[in-house]
Structure formats: C-alpha cells, structure tokens
Amino acid sequence: MRASNKLKTSLAVSAALSLIAVTGCSANQPSGSTQGGTNKLEITSWWTSGSEAEALNVLIDGVKKTSTGLSVDNAAVSGGGGANARQALAARLQAGSPPDAWQLHPAGQLKTYVDGGQVADLTQLWKDNNWASQLPQDVAEAQQVDGKYYTVPIGVHRGNVLWTNPAVLSKAGVTIDPAGSVDDLIAGLKKVEATGTTPVCLGDKDIFASAELLESIIMSRVGADNWKKLFTNGYSFDAPEVKQALEDYKTILSLSNKDHSAITWDEAVKKMADGTCAVSLMGDWAYGELVNAKKTPGTDFAWVTFPGKEDIFSYVGDGFSIPAKNIPHADAANAWLKTLMDPKVQTEFAAKKGSIPAVTTADISSLSDYQKEASASFAKAAVVSSLAHGQVTTGEFAQTYADAVSTFNGSGNVAAFTASMTQAQKTQL
Ligand code: GAL
C-alpha cells in the first residue's frame, strides 16, 4: 500500500469509528464496551428510522430471550440503504476489529465480503439446523457463494413499489394501473401537476432512493429477462429500452420535489402520505415506516407495483453475517443467527418492518393485506434482484451504478451514463 493510501485508510478508520461512537444508539452499553466481556454481542446495521429501529429491537429482544443475561450493543449507523454503515464496517474490518454480526444483502453484496475473506462459512450451521428446507429455493441460493452458506436471512423486501396518496390522485382524476406502461404513469403524473400539486415525492439524500427509482423504470422498460442479462453480459446498458428509461427518469425527476437531494427516503414517503405529492417510489420498508408514523393503509396511502407489462418483484433481501476472523463473542453471534431463523421472530420483525418473512414456516396470517399481497406476489411474479441494493451483482458494480446515478442526477447526460455502465459491464462482470 502506498503511504498516501495508508494515511487515507487510517483516517477513514478513525472517522468511521468515531461515527459509530456518535451514532451507535446502544441498547445497553456505550459502543465498544463489549470488547473483552463474555456475555455480550455487538451488531451493526443501518436500521435507524422509526420502523427500522423498532424492527431491530424485535431481534435484540429475541436473542436476549434465548441467552440469559446477554447485553446487546446496537451499533447501527444511520443512512438509508446502508452506504454509511458499509463504509464504517469496511474500516473496522480493515482495522481487524469487526462487530459480532453485521447486516448485509445476500448474493452480490455477500460475494464481495466472501471474496475478501471477511465472512465466516456457515454451511455447517445451516446443515445442523436444516435451514435450506425452510426457505424458498431462490432465497436459500442467494445466501450462498459457490455452494457454501455465508449469511442468514431475516426477511424479504420488494424494491419496486409505488406508494400513492388516494386523495391527491382522485382530485386529479388519475388511477395508476400496475399493468399499464411508464408512458401512462407519466401522463397521470402530468395531470397531477396540472392541479398544482407536486406529482412525485423523492428523498435521495442517500443515493439509493433515486438509484431504486431508476432501476424500477429500467426493469419495467426492459422486462425481467433482459434485466437479468444486464449482469451476465447478455444485454447492454446501451440498449434503446435502457436509454428510454433514462429519458423517463429525467421526466419523473422534473416532476419531483425540488429539494429531493436534501431529504431522506422516510421523509419523502411521509410527505406523500401527508398529501404533499401524489406518489413515491420506495421499497416496502416504506410500509413499515408509514404504519409506524400512524398513517392508515388504504386511506392515507395505497400502493401499486411500479407499472409495467410484467409483474416484476424486485427482491431486496436482508440478513446478517459474522466475521471470518477476530470475532469478539462467537457464542452470542451464533445465538443471534439462530434467533434470526426463528419463524415467530421473523413474523414479529416483518410486522414492524414491512417485509415478509423469509422462512416459509412463518405464520403470516397476522400480517397486513399489503404483506399478504407481497407474499403471494413473491411466489408467482418474475423475481429479479436489485442493483440499487447491490444484490444482483458485485459491490463494485453496484458502486459504479450509484456513482453514475449521482452524476446523471446533475447532468442528465444519457450518453455518459450508458458509457460508464457499458464500461463496467466489460470490466466488472
Ligand atoms: C435497504 C434494506 C431495508 C431498509 C432500506 C432503507 O437496503 O434492505 O431493510 O432498511 O435499506 O434503509
């Protein structure tokens, strides 16, 4: 490593550690106090919004029930979508001081940690508990890299949901048909604009929000099969349908609140439910957040899958892994992973989070109508993985996409966007 890189790394490490100390809202102990103790557990995640924090507490309470006297240090780092949390985690891994377990997405994002030798092989734990048989095949497969299990799933989110304000839409005489086209959606949004209300609420202070909006449009324009082929080099980011999606995205951005880069995803969906605008595209953690903010489903807000000819389910998985090296509290980490796979814990977590349980043995009869619909759809729709959440391919490629979206938000330059993405297809797949 060159000297300047070393310096950068050590600055990043100390910046990230102090970030954790500031933002880590410890359930019991100040951050870092777990070191050396035996009956302790430190976990990191990016679950800090109202609903996310409550859902995380379900897991913390769950593990405490199975491990008497355990104290849990909740070292969550704020920032929707997790970019800040992952940066802080990278610094800790580099410094050789990992937490006992950390939140991550399966498949592509997981592979990056596996390739770096950072996550423990959990195959034996999976076998001992017969977990694969309790999961849909595609969920179980997403937890593997080269046939070995390295992570444990807590839930399944859908990324491509358009949350709507029924009163605002009805005032403009607009109905959004999930089986309609992106053109129909844009025509409806323009009708909302004509009534004097901002059509779209967007909160992309954390870039994942606009990255998720753009990917939903691309999925809709190209279809599930071509979406998958974008990551196996069977289809190009230079295709006319992708360019059309970028033009659609520009139009939708122009119909969004001007302060979108200053507000967060949860602020944006709450503004939509308050009637500030008609729609907001967000993964279905928005459902948990809206209910947590005492908004009534069906009245204050409703939902449609992002419009398109095909019923596409953009899968965003949540789970936890544990470090391959230097684990501070191995037994507690093991108990944590087992807690995640408890069907009752998965249902209780989903009730707060807006997700559906990953395990098929979980009882979803107490969950909301939205979640029952999501569960039925996960079984029959065309399931694809999200790029905005780094699941469909490697972390490196997802970072290139996030950077390209940031640049595109400022420049609107379609050729520059497709050039960086086709270049990434050549060099990063
Ligand atoms: C996603 C994660 C969700 C939710 C969201 C917003 O990456 O899968 O659980 O937390 O970020 O922070």
Short mmCIF file of C-alpha atoms and ligand atoms in Angstrom, two decimals:
data_model
loop_
_atom_site.label_atom_id
_atom_site.label_comp_id
_atom_site.label_asym_id
_atom_site.label_seq_id
_atom_site.Cartn_x
_atom_site.Cartn_y
_atom_site.Cartn_z
CA MET A 1 0.00 0.00 0.00
CA ARG A 2 1.35 3.44 -0.89
CA ALA A 3 1.90 5.87 2.01
CA SER A 4 -0.88 8.22 0.91
CA ASN A 5 -3.31 5.31 0.69
CA LYS A 6 -2.27 4.15 4.13
CA LEU A 7 -2.96 7.59 5.52
CA LYS A 8 -6.33 7.70 3.77
CA THR A 9 -7.22 4.30 5.21
CA SER A 10 -6.25 5.18 8.75
CA LEU A 11 -8.17 8.45 8.54
CA ALA A 12 -11.15 6.55 7.24
CA VAL A 13 -10.83 4.05 10.07
CA SER A 14 -10.76 6.69 12.79
CA ALA A 15 -13.52 8.73 11.11
CA ALA A 16 -15.68 5.64 10.88
CA LEU A 17 -15.01 4.57 14.44
CA SER A 18 -15.94 7.99 15.76
CA LEU A 19 -19.05 7.95 13.52
CA ILE A 20 -20.07 4.72 15.20
CA ALA A 21 -19.40 6.15 18.63
CA VAL A 22 -21.61 9.12 17.81
CA THR A 23 -24.46 7.38 16.06
CA GLY A 24 -24.37 3.96 17.70
CA CYS A 25 -27.52 4.10 19.79
CA SER A 26 -26.55 1.44 22.27
CA ALA A 27 -29.39 -0.55 23.74
CA ASN A 28 -27.47 -1.24 26.95
CA GLN A 29 -23.88 -0.16 26.84
CA PRO A 30 -21.81 2.52 25.14
CA SER A 31 -20.33 1.34 21.83
CA GLY A 32 -17.09 -0.56 22.18
CA SER A 33 -17.73 -1.63 25.76
CA THR A 34 -18.39 -5.19 24.62
CA GLN A 35 -14.72 -5.85 23.99
CA GLY A 36 -13.36 -8.46 26.36
CA GLY A 37 -16.66 -9.38 28.04
CA THR A 38 -18.20 -12.78 27.58
CA ASN A 39 -21.96 -12.36 27.69
CA LYS A 40 -22.10 -9.62 25.09
CA LEU A 41 -22.97 -9.07 21.46
CA GLU A 42 -22.29 -6.15 19.15
CA ILE A 43 -24.26 -5.87 15.92
CA THR A 44 -24.14 -3.28 13.16
CA SER A 45 -26.85 -2.33 10.66
CA TRP A 46 -28.31 0.77 9.03
CA TRP A 47 -31.67 0.41 10.73
CA THR A 48 -32.17 3.74 12.44
CA SER A 49 -35.51 5.12 11.11
CA GLY A 50 -38.54 4.78 13.42
CA SER A 51 -39.79 1.50 11.96
CA GLU A 52 -36.33 0.08 11.29
CA ALA A 53 -35.23 0.66 14.88
CA GLU A 54 -38.38 -0.98 16.25
CA ALA A 55 -37.95 -3.98 13.97
CA LEU A 56 -34.32 -4.34 15.04
CA ASN A 57 -35.44 -4.28 18.67
CA VAL A 58 -37.61 -7.34 17.97
CA LEU A 59 -34.42 -9.20 17.06
CA ILE A 60 -32.50 -7.87 20.04
CA ASP A 61 -35.31 -8.89 22.42
CA GLY A 62 -35.44 -12.27 20.66
CA VAL A 63 -31.77 -13.08 21.20
CA LYS A 64 -31.90 -11.90 24.81
CA LYS A 65 -34.71 -14.39 25.47
CA THR A 66 -32.53 -17.28 24.36
CA SER A 67 -29.35 -16.04 26.04
CA THR A 68 -29.99 -15.06 29.64
CA GLY A 69 -28.06 -12.02 30.81
CA LEU A 70 -26.79 -11.12 27.33
CA SER A 71 -26.18 -7.44 26.79
CA VAL A 72 -26.52 -6.23 23.21
CA ASP A 73 -24.67 -3.29 21.79
CA ASN A 74 -26.69 -1.87 18.89
CA ALA A 75 -24.06 -0.05 16.82
CA ALA A 76 -26.36 1.00 13.96
CA VAL A 77 -25.05 3.69 11.61
CA SER A 78 -27.69 5.96 10.09
CA GLY A 79 -28.20 6.43 6.35
CA GLY A 80 -30.93 4.61 4.40
CA GLY A 81 -29.71 1.89 2.07
CA GLY A 82 -26.60 1.41 4.20
CA ALA A 83 -23.78 3.18 2.33
CA ASN A 84 -22.56 4.86 5.55
CA ALA A 85 -22.87 1.67 7.57
CA ARG A 86 -20.90 -0.32 4.98
CA GLN A 87 -18.17 2.31 4.89
CA ALA A 88 -17.85 2.23 8.69
CA LEU A 89 -17.85 -1.57 8.63
CA ALA A 90 -15.12 -1.67 5.95
CA ALA A 91 -12.93 0.47 8.16
CA ARG A 92 -13.46 -1.81 11.15
CA LEU A 93 -12.75 -4.93 9.08
CA GLN A 94 -9.59 -3.31 7.79
CA ALA A 95 -8.58 -2.45 11.37
CA GLY A 96 -9.21 -6.05 12.49
CA SER A 97 -11.96 -5.07 14.94
CA PRO A 98 -15.24 -6.34 13.49
CA PRO A 99 -18.60 -6.38 15.26
CA ASP A 100 -20.01 -9.83 16.12
CA ALA A 101 -22.52 -9.66 13.26
CA TRP A 102 -23.44 -7.18 10.56
CA GLN A 103 -26.39 -6.52 8.28
CA LEU A 104 -25.93 -7.10 4.56
CA HIS A 105 -27.73 -8.07 1.36
CA PRO A 106 -27.30 -11.59 0.00
CA ALA A 107 -25.91 -12.66 -3.41
CA GLY A 108 -23.78 -9.89 -4.99
CA GLN A 109 -23.05 -7.87 -1.86
CA LEU A 110 -22.35 -11.04 0.11
CA LYS A 111 -19.95 -12.24 -2.62
CA THR A 112 -17.81 -9.14 -2.16
CA TYR A 113 -17.32 -10.00 1.54
CA VAL A 114 -16.68 -13.67 0.70
CA ASP A 115 -14.10 -12.74 -1.95
CA GLY A 116 -12.41 -10.54 0.64
CA GLY A 117 -12.26 -13.48 3.10
CA GLN A 118 -14.25 -11.39 5.61
CA VAL A 119 -17.29 -13.55 6.41
CA ALA A 120 -17.41 -16.91 8.19
CA ASP A 121 -18.54 -20.05 6.37
CA LEU A 122 -21.88 -21.00 7.98
CA THR A 123 -22.53 -24.17 5.96
CA GLN A 124 -22.32 -26.47 8.97
CA LEU A 125 -24.75 -24.30 10.96
CA TRP A 126 -27.17 -24.37 8.01
CA LYS A 127 -26.89 -28.19 7.77
CA ASP A 128 -27.25 -28.75 11.52
CA ASN A 129 -30.46 -26.72 11.57
CA ASN A 130 -31.79 -27.87 8.22
CA TRP A 131 -32.43 -24.25 7.21
CA ALA A 132 -32.43 -24.71 3.43
CA SER A 133 -35.60 -26.82 3.64
CA GLN A 134 -37.41 -23.95 5.40
CA LEU A 135 -36.79 -21.39 2.65
CA PRO A 136 -37.88 -20.81 -0.94
CA GLN A 137 -35.14 -22.16 -3.19
CA ASP A 138 -34.14 -18.76 -4.61
CA VAL A 139 -33.86 -17.26 -1.12
CA ALA A 140 -31.68 -20.16 0.07
CA GLU A 141 -29.49 -19.87 -3.04
CA ALA A 142 -28.99 -16.15 -2.53
CA GLN A 143 -27.37 -16.90 0.85
CA GLN A 144 -24.65 -18.99 -0.83
CA VAL A 145 -21.49 -18.32 -2.74
CA ASP A 146 -20.04 -21.27 -4.67
CA GLY A 147 -22.31 -23.72 -2.85
CA LYS A 148 -21.42 -22.60 0.70
CA TYR A 149 -23.65 -20.58 3.04
CA TYR A 150 -22.23 -17.36 4.45
CA THR A 151 -25.27 -15.44 5.66
CA VAL A 152 -28.65 -15.89 7.32
CA PRO A 153 -31.85 -14.22 6.03
CA ILE A 154 -34.29 -12.30 8.22
CA GLY A 155 -36.76 -11.08 5.60
CA VAL A 156 -37.68 -10.33 2.01
CA HIS A 157 -38.44 -6.80 0.81
CA ARG A 158 -39.84 -5.67 -2.52
CA GLY A 159 -38.00 -2.71 -4.03
CA ASN A 160 -40.33 -1.63 -6.86
CA VAL A 161 -43.44 -0.33 -5.11
CA LEU A 162 -45.14 2.95 -5.94
CA TRP A 163 -46.80 4.36 -2.80
CA THR A 164 -49.73 6.60 -3.63
CA ASN A 165 -51.92 9.22 -1.98
CA PRO A 166 -55.52 8.27 -2.87
CA ALA A 167 -56.98 11.76 -2.22
CA VAL A 168 -54.38 13.57 -4.34
CA LEU A 169 -54.78 11.12 -7.21
CA SER A 170 -58.55 11.23 -7.11
CA LYS A 171 -58.57 15.05 -7.09
CA ALA A 172 -56.59 14.90 -10.35
CA GLY A 173 -58.85 12.12 -11.73
CA VAL A 174 -55.88 9.75 -12.01
CA THR A 175 -55.78 5.98 -11.49
CA ILE A 176 -52.47 4.18 -11.79
CA ASP A 177 -52.70 0.80 -13.47
CA PRO A 178 -49.87 -1.52 -12.36
CA ALA A 179 -50.24 -3.34 -15.69
CA GLY A 180 -50.03 -0.05 -17.61
CA SER A 181 -46.95 1.49 -19.20
CA VAL A 182 -44.40 4.01 -17.97
CA ASP A 183 -45.92 6.41 -20.54
CA ASP A 184 -49.34 6.05 -18.86
CA LEU A 185 -47.76 6.72 -15.47
CA ILE A 186 -46.05 9.89 -16.73
CA ALA A 187 -49.31 11.09 -18.34
CA GLY A 188 -51.06 10.61 -14.96
CA LEU A 189 -48.31 12.48 -13.12
CA LYS A 190 -48.65 15.40 -15.55
CA LYS A 191 -52.37 15.55 -14.75
CA VAL A 192 -51.47 15.81 -11.06
CA GLU A 193 -49.06 18.63 -11.89
CA ALA A 194 -51.91 20.48 -13.66
CA THR A 195 -53.86 20.52 -10.37
CA GLY A 196 -50.99 22.43 -8.74
CA THR A 197 -49.63 19.56 -6.61
CA THR A 198 -46.09 18.20 -6.94
CA PRO A 199 -46.57 14.76 -8.54
CA VAL A 200 -43.62 12.86 -7.03
CA CYS A 201 -42.02 12.84 -3.58
CA LEU A 202 -38.40 11.75 -3.70
CA GLY A 203 -35.85 11.75 -0.87
CA ASP A 204 -32.45 10.87 -2.28
CA LYS A 205 -30.18 12.41 0.31
CA ASP A 206 -28.93 8.80 0.31
CA ILE A 207 -28.46 7.97 -3.36
CA PHE A 208 -30.07 4.52 -3.15
CA ALA A 209 -33.51 6.19 -3.38
CA SER A 210 -33.02 7.57 -6.88
CA ALA A 211 -30.97 4.51 -7.88
CA GLU A 212 -34.00 2.41 -6.92
CA LEU A 213 -36.40 4.66 -8.84
CA LEU A 214 -34.25 4.43 -11.97
CA GLU A 215 -33.85 0.66 -11.72
CA SER A 216 -37.62 0.24 -11.36
CA ILE A 217 -38.10 2.16 -14.61
CA ILE A 218 -35.39 0.14 -16.36
CA MET A 219 -36.92 -3.17 -15.16
CA SER A 220 -40.28 -2.05 -16.45
CA ARG A 221 -38.93 -0.99 -19.88
CA VAL A 222 -36.65 -3.99 -20.49
CA GLY A 223 -38.52 -6.81 -18.68
CA ALA A 224 -37.27 -9.32 -16.11
CA ASP A 225 -35.24 -11.50 -18.51
CA ASN A 226 -33.28 -8.65 -20.02
CA TRP A 227 -32.75 -7.16 -16.56
CA LYS A 228 -31.00 -10.38 -15.53
CA LYS A 229 -28.99 -10.42 -18.76
CA LEU A 230 -27.59 -6.96 -18.00
CA PHE A 231 -25.45 -8.72 -15.38
CA THR A 232 -24.33 -11.66 -17.47
CA ASN A 233 -23.37 -9.52 -20.47
CA GLY A 234 -26.31 -10.86 -22.47
CA TYR A 235 -27.89 -7.41 -22.84
CA SER A 236 -26.37 -3.94 -22.93
CA PHE A 237 -26.90 -0.81 -20.85
CA ASP A 238 -26.69 0.85 -24.27
CA ALA A 239 -29.95 -0.77 -25.47
CA PRO A 240 -32.69 1.60 -26.73
CA GLU A 241 -35.04 0.49 -23.92
CA VAL A 242 -32.47 1.48 -21.27
CA LYS A 243 -31.98 4.87 -22.95
CA GLN A 244 -35.76 5.32 -23.00
CA ALA A 245 -35.85 4.51 -19.28
CA LEU A 246 -33.22 7.20 -18.65
CA GLU A 247 -35.37 9.73 -20.52
CA ASP A 248 -38.42 8.65 -18.46
CA TYR A 249 -36.38 9.01 -15.31
CA LYS A 250 -35.37 12.56 -16.28
CA THR A 251 -39.04 13.41 -16.80
CA ILE A 252 -40.01 11.89 -13.44
CA LEU A 253 -37.19 13.80 -11.71
CA SER A 254 -38.54 17.02 -13.25
CA LEU A 255 -41.94 16.16 -11.71
CA SER A 256 -40.40 15.64 -8.24
CA ASN A 257 -39.92 17.94 -5.25
CA LYS A 258 -37.00 20.29 -5.91
CA ASP A 259 -35.42 19.60 -2.52
CA HIS A 260 -35.16 15.84 -3.15
CA SER A 261 -31.43 15.64 -2.50
CA ALA A 262 -31.90 17.30 0.90
CA ILE A 263 -34.46 14.86 2.33
CA THR A 264 -34.36 11.18 3.29
CA TRP A 265 -36.48 8.28 2.00
CA ASP A 266 -38.64 8.18 5.11
CA GLU A 267 -39.30 11.92 4.99
CA ALA A 268 -40.34 11.59 1.34
CA VAL A 269 -42.88 8.79 1.89
CA LYS A 270 -44.37 10.61 4.88
CA LYS A 271 -44.74 13.79 2.78
CA MET A 272 -46.60 11.69 0.20
CA ALA A 273 -48.97 10.35 2.86
CA ASP A 274 -49.49 13.91 4.13
CA GLY A 275 -50.69 14.95 0.65
CA THR A 276 -47.63 16.99 -0.39
CA CYS A 277 -47.49 14.92 -3.57
CA ALA A 278 -49.22 12.02 -5.31
CA VAL A 279 -46.68 9.18 -5.41
CA SER A 280 -43.35 7.99 -4.03
CA LEU A 281 -41.33 5.03 -5.29
CA MET A 282 -39.72 3.13 -2.44
CA GLY A 283 -39.05 -0.40 -1.27
CA ASP A 284 -41.69 -1.76 1.05
CA TRP A 285 -39.81 -0.79 4.21
CA ALA A 286 -41.93 2.33 3.44
CA TYR A 287 -44.97 0.31 4.55
CA GLY A 288 -43.41 -0.23 7.98
CA GLU A 289 -42.40 3.41 8.21
CA LEU A 290 -45.84 4.75 7.27
CA VAL A 291 -47.62 2.49 9.74
CA ASN A 292 -45.06 3.47 12.39
CA ALA A 293 -45.95 7.14 11.65
CA LYS A 294 -49.63 6.26 12.32
CA LYS A 295 -50.70 6.52 8.68
CA THR A 296 -53.64 4.33 7.75
CA PRO A 297 -53.21 1.93 4.83
CA GLY A 298 -55.93 2.35 2.20
CA THR A 299 -56.86 5.83 3.48
CA ASP A 300 -53.71 7.89 3.99
CA PHE A 301 -51.81 5.83 1.46
CA ALA A 302 -52.17 2.98 -1.01
CA TRP A 303 -49.78 1.13 -3.32
CA VAL A 304 -49.25 -0.34 -6.77
CA THR A 305 -46.34 -2.29 -8.17
CA PHE A 306 -44.31 0.04 -10.38
CA PRO A 307 -46.26 -0.07 -13.69
CA GLY A 308 -45.17 -2.46 -16.43
CA LYS A 309 -46.42 -5.23 -18.71
CA GLU A 310 -44.94 -7.90 -16.48
CA ASP A 311 -45.42 -8.41 -12.73
CA ILE A 312 -41.83 -7.96 -11.57
CA PHE A 313 -40.80 -8.41 -7.94
CA SER A 314 -37.52 -6.63 -7.23
CA TYR A 315 -36.10 -8.71 -4.40
CA VAL A 316 -34.14 -6.90 -1.67
CA GLY A 317 -33.03 -9.39 0.98
CA ASP A 318 -31.91 -8.55 4.50
CA GLY A 319 -29.73 -10.74 6.64
CA PHE A 320 -26.65 -10.93 8.83
CA SER A 321 -23.20 -12.46 8.58
CA ILE A 322 -20.46 -12.90 11.14
CA PRO A 323 -16.73 -12.26 10.74
CA ALA A 324 -14.30 -14.89 9.49
CA LYS A 325 -11.58 -13.56 11.80
CA ASN A 326 -11.35 -11.80 15.18
CA ILE A 327 -14.94 -12.44 16.24
CA PRO A 328 -15.29 -10.97 19.75
CA HIS A 329 -18.19 -13.14 21.04
CA ALA A 330 -18.66 -16.25 18.94
CA ASP A 331 -21.33 -17.94 21.08
CA ALA A 332 -23.51 -14.85 21.20
CA ALA A 333 -23.11 -14.39 17.44
CA ASN A 334 -24.26 -17.96 16.93
CA ALA A 335 -27.31 -17.32 19.13
CA TRP A 336 -28.06 -14.19 17.09
CA LEU A 337 -28.04 -16.15 13.80
CA LYS A 338 -30.35 -18.80 15.27
CA THR A 339 -32.74 -16.12 16.55
CA LEU A 340 -33.00 -14.69 13.02
CA MET A 341 -34.29 -18.01 11.69
CA ASP A 342 -36.99 -18.42 14.35
CA PRO A 343 -40.30 -18.24 12.40
CA LYS A 344 -42.05 -16.32 15.20
CA VAL A 345 -39.26 -13.76 15.33
CA GLN A 346 -39.44 -13.39 11.53
CA THR A 347 -43.19 -12.66 11.68
CA GLU A 348 -42.83 -10.18 14.53
CA PHE A 349 -39.96 -8.46 12.74
CA ALA A 350 -41.94 -8.27 9.47
CA ALA A 351 -44.89 -6.68 11.28
CA LYS A 352 -42.69 -3.69 12.16
CA LYS A 353 -40.53 -3.66 9.05
CA GLY A 354 -42.99 -4.05 6.14
CA SER A 355 -41.10 -7.07 4.78
CA ILE A 356 -42.31 -10.65 4.52
CA PRO A 357 -40.66 -13.46 6.45
CA ALA A 358 -38.01 -15.38 4.53
CA VAL A 359 -38.91 -18.73 6.09
CA THR A 360 -41.94 -20.49 4.63
CA THR A 361 -42.77 -21.90 8.06
CA ALA A 362 -43.63 -18.41 9.42
CA ASP A 363 -47.32 -17.69 10.03
CA ILE A 364 -48.27 -14.57 8.06
CA SER A 365 -51.98 -14.57 8.96
CA SER A 366 -51.46 -11.68 11.38
CA LEU A 367 -49.61 -9.53 8.84
CA SER A 368 -51.21 -6.74 6.78
CA ASP A 369 -53.08 -7.03 3.48
CA TYR A 370 -50.12 -5.38 1.80
CA GLN A 371 -47.76 -8.05 3.14
CA LYS A 372 -50.10 -10.88 2.20
CA GLU A 373 -50.18 -9.49 -1.35
CA ALA A 374 -46.39 -9.20 -1.37
CA SER A 375 -46.06 -12.76 -0.17
CA ALA A 376 -48.39 -14.08 -2.92
CA SER A 377 -46.55 -11.99 -5.49
CA PHE A 378 -43.12 -13.25 -4.39
CA ALA A 379 -44.33 -16.77 -5.18
CA LYS A 380 -45.76 -16.00 -8.63
CA ALA A 381 -44.18 -12.81 -10.08
CA ALA A 382 -40.95 -12.64 -12.06
CA VAL A 383 -38.44 -12.27 -9.22
CA VAL A 384 -35.29 -10.29 -10.01
CA SER A 385 -32.62 -8.88 -7.71
CA SER A 386 -31.96 -5.21 -7.10
CA LEU A 387 -28.87 -3.40 -8.38
CA ALA A 388 -29.53 -0.28 -6.29
CA HIS A 389 -29.08 -2.53 -3.23
CA GLY A 390 -26.09 -4.37 -4.62
CA GLN A 391 -27.79 -7.74 -4.73
CA VAL A 392 -27.87 -8.66 -8.41
CA THR A 393 -24.12 -8.36 -8.89
CA THR A 394 -20.93 -7.39 -7.06
CA GLY A 395 -20.50 -4.46 -4.69
CA GLU A 396 -18.04 -2.88 -7.14
CA PHE A 397 -20.60 -2.82 -9.96
CA ALA A 398 -23.30 -1.50 -7.62
CA GLN A 399 -20.97 1.31 -6.60
CA THR A 400 -20.37 2.20 -10.25
CA TYR A 401 -24.15 2.35 -10.73
CA ALA A 402 -24.67 4.53 -7.63
CA ASP A 403 -21.96 6.93 -8.83
CA ALA A 404 -23.42 7.01 -12.36
CA VAL A 405 -26.88 7.81 -10.95
CA SER A 406 -25.45 10.64 -8.81
CA THR A 407 -23.72 12.13 -11.83
CA PHE A 408 -26.79 11.67 -14.03
CA ASN A 409 -28.99 13.47 -11.48
CA GLY A 410 -26.85 16.54 -12.07
CA SER A 411 -26.01 16.25 -15.76
CA GLY A 412 -28.92 14.38 -17.36
CA ASN A 413 -26.33 13.07 -19.82
CA VAL A 414 -27.65 9.75 -21.17
CA ALA A 415 -24.55 9.01 -23.27
CA ALA A 416 -22.23 9.48 -20.28
CA PHE A 417 -24.40 7.22 -18.11
CA THR A 418 -24.56 4.40 -20.66
CA ALA A 419 -20.81 4.76 -21.37
CA SER A 420 -19.89 4.23 -17.71
CA MET A 421 -22.30 1.33 -17.33
CA THR A 422 -21.22 -0.47 -20.53
CA GLN A 423 -17.61 0.02 -19.46
CA ALA A 424 -18.50 -1.60 -16.09
CA GLN A 425 -20.16 -4.47 -17.96
CA LYS A 426 -16.85 -5.06 -19.78
CA THR A 427 -14.55 -4.76 -16.80
CA GLN A 428 -16.51 -5.62 -13.64
CA LEU A 429 -18.69 -8.61 -14.56
C1 GAL B 1 -32.39 -1.45 2.42
C2 GAL B 1 -32.76 -2.52 3.41
C3 GAL B 1 -34.06 -2.24 4.07
C4 GAL B 1 -34.20 -0.82 4.52
C5 GAL B 1 -33.70 0.17 3.48
C6 GAL B 1 -33.69 1.62 3.90
O1 GAL B 1 -31.10 -1.64 1.95
O2 GAL B 1 -32.86 -3.74 2.74
O3 GAL B 1 -34.23 -3.13 5.14
O4 GAL B 1 -33.55 -0.69 5.71
O5 GAL B 1 -32.43 -0.17 3.04
O6 GAL B 1 -32.76 1.88 4.90
#
